[in-house]
C-alpha positions as CSV (number, residue, x, y, z in Angstrom):
1,M,-8.7,11.1,31.4
2,T,-7.7,12.5,27.7
3,S,-8.3,16.3,26.8
4,G,-12.1,16.5,26.2
5,G,-13.0,14.2,29.1
6,R,-12.6,11.0,27.5
7,Q,-10.8,8.3,29.6
8,S,-7.6,6.3,27.4
9,K,-8.4,2.7,27.3
10,A,-4.8,1.1,27.1
11,V,-4.7,-2.2,26.4
12,P,-2.4,-4.6,28.4
13,A,0.5,-5.7,26.7
14,L,0.2,-8.3,23.8
15,S,2.2,-11.4,25.0
16,T,0.3,-14.4,24.2
17,G,-2.1,-16.1,21.3
18,S,-5.1,-15.2,23.1
19,D,-4.3,-11.7,23.6
20,A,-4.2,-11.4,19.6
21,E,-7.5,-13.4,19.4
22,T,-8.8,-11.3,22.0
23,L,-8.0,-8.2,19.8
24,F,-9.4,-9.5,16.5
25,A,-12.7,-10.7,18.4
26,T,-12.7,-7.3,19.7
27,H,-11.4,-5.0,16.4
28,G,-11.0,-7.8,13.1
29,A,-14.7,-6.3,11.6
30,W,-13.6,-2.6,12.1
31,L,-10.3,-3.3,10.7
32,L,-11.3,-5.8,7.6
33,G,-13.9,-2.7,6.7
34,S,-11.0,0.0,6.8
35,L,-8.9,-2.5,4.8
36,R,-11.4,-2.7,2.0
37,H,-12.4,1.0,2.0
38,R,-8.1,1.6,1.4
39,Y,-7.0,-1.5,-0.4
40,G,-10.1,-3.2,-1.8
41,A,-12.2,-6.2,-0.8
42,D,-10.2,-8.5,-2.9
43,L,-6.7,-7.3,-0.7
44,A,-8.8,-6.8,2.9
45,E,-9.1,-10.5,3.9
46,D,-5.6,-11.4,2.7
47,L,-4.2,-8.0,4.8
48,L,-6.4,-9.0,7.8
49,Q,-5.1,-12.8,7.8
50,D,-1.6,-11.8,7.6
51,T,-1.8,-9.0,10.1
52,Y,-3.5,-11.6,12.4
53,F,-0.3,-14.1,11.8
54,N,2.3,-11.3,12.2
55,I,0.9,-10.3,15.3
56,L,0.6,-13.8,16.4
57,R,4.1,-14.3,15.9
58,Q,5.6,-10.9,18.3
59,K,8.5,-12.7,20.0
60,R,8.0,-9.2,22.7
61,P,5.1,-8.2,24.7
62,V,3.8,-5.5,23.1
63,E,1.9,-2.4,24.5
64,I,-1.1,-0.9,22.6
65,R,-2.3,1.9,24.0
66,K,-4.7,2.5,20.3
67,P,-5.6,-0.8,19.4
68,K,-7.2,0.1,16.0
69,A,-3.9,2.3,14.8
70,F,-1.8,-0.5,16.1
71,L,-3.7,-3.1,13.8
72,L,-4.1,-0.1,11.1
73,Q,-0.5,0.2,11.0
74,V,0.7,-3.5,11.0
75,A,-1.9,-3.8,8.2
76,R,-0.2,-1.1,6.5
77,N,3.2,-2.0,6.8
78,L,2.7,-5.0,5.6
79,F,0.7,-3.7,2.4
80,V,3.6,-1.9,1.3
81,S,6.0,-4.9,2.1
82,R,3.5,-6.9,-0.7
83,Y,3.8,-4.1,-3.0
84,R,7.2,-3.0,-3.0
85,R,7.9,-7.7,-3.4
86,D,5.3,-7.1,-6.4
87,R,7.3,-4.2,-7.7
88,R,10.1,-6.2,-7.9
89,R,8.4,-9.3,-9.2
90,E,7.0,-7.3,-11.9
91,E,10.5,-5.8,-13.3
92,L,11.9,-8.8,-13.4
93,D,9.4,-10.3,-15.4
94,G,9.5,-7.1,-17.4
95,W,13.0,-7.8,-18.0
96,Q,12.4,-11.5,-18.9
97,S,9.3,-10.7,-21.7
98,L,10.9,-7.8,-23.2
99,P,10.0,-7.5,-27.0
100,T,12.4,-9.2,-29.7
101,S,11.4,-7.7,-32.7
102,Q,11.6,-4.0,-33.3
103,A,7.8,-3.7,-34.3
104,A,6.4,-5.3,-31.0
105,A,8.7,-3.1,-29.1
106,Q,7.3,0.2,-30.5
107,D,3.7,-1.7,-30.5
108,A,4.5,-2.2,-26.4
109,A,5.2,1.5,-26.2
110,L,2.4,2.6,-28.3
111,L,0.1,0.2,-25.4
112,L,2.1,2.1,-22.8
113,K,1.4,5.9,-24.0
114,E,-2.1,5.2,-24.0
115,V,-2.2,3.8,-20.6
116,V,-0.3,6.4,-19.0
117,L,-2.3,9.3,-21.4
118,G,-5.3,7.6,-19.9
119,L,-4.7,8.0,-16.1
120,P,-6.7,10.9,-14.3
121,Q,-4.5,14.3,-14.5
122,P,-3.3,14.1,-11.1
123,L,-2.2,10.2,-11.1
124,R,-0.5,11.3,-14.5
125,D,1.6,14.4,-13.3
126,V,2.7,12.0,-10.1
127,F,3.5,9.2,-12.4
128,L,5.2,11.1,-15.9
129,L,7.2,13.1,-12.9
130,S,8.5,10.0,-11.2
131,R,9.0,7.9,-14.2
132,F,10.3,10.4,-16.6
133,G,11.3,13.3,-14.6
134,D,14.1,11.6,-12.2
135,I,12.7,13.5,-9.2
136,T,12.0,11.9,-5.8
137,N,8.7,11.9,-4.6
138,Q,9.7,14.8,-1.7
139,E,10.5,16.6,-5.1
140,I,7.4,16.0,-6.7
141,A,5.5,17.0,-3.4
142,N,7.3,20.4,-3.5
143,H,6.8,20.9,-7.6
144,L,3.1,20.2,-7.2
145,G,2.6,21.8,-3.8
146,I,1.0,18.6,-2.6
147,R,2.0,16.6,0.7
148,L,4.5,13.7,0.2
149,K,1.4,11.4,1.6
150,T,-0.5,12.6,-1.3
151,V,2.2,11.7,-3.5
152,E,2.7,8.5,-2.4
153,W,-0.9,7.2,-2.8
154,R,-1.2,9.0,-6.1
155,M,1.5,6.7,-7.5
156,T,0.2,3.4,-5.9
157,K,-3.6,4.2,-7.3
158,A,-1.2,5.0,-11.1
159,L,0.3,1.9,-10.8
160,A,-2.3,-0.2,-9.9
161,Q,-4.5,1.5,-12.9
162,C,-1.7,1.0,-15.3
163,A,-1.1,-2.7,-14.3
164,A,-4.9,-3.1,-14.4
165,Q,-5.1,-1.8,-18.2
166,L,-2.1,-3.7,-19.1
167,R,-3.4,-6.9,-17.7
168,E,-6.7,-6.7,-19.7
């Protein structure tokens, strides 16, 4: 029994594909809804599938005390990995597609300035401090008086909004 009179229901060790199937049959719909809420409908189904296959590839048995938290953490880790990989890819693509003329460079700089100025103030503050203030996320959090997780969330949102605007 845990505090509050609720029983803690531990899931047995996850060691086979059928265990993963049972876990997803029980919590898959909930996980998909949570992923849609956090990351949007476009990415949610991909993350759900990646989470399932990631769990299937587990080589060692894993004891799961809180199945929903476990699933959400695996999905979050996959999202972060995907985000970092995509960011590196965008940076490499950016270097390959640098404007060749002075006019094109000025147009690109003006467009970027408009996109950044179009961000909501909280996102813009974090973005500018991170990209042009040359300070760490923890230093940004301290400077703005917010949590580190809030800085990371705002930066993710700012980058996503900038990327979406630049694609248009």
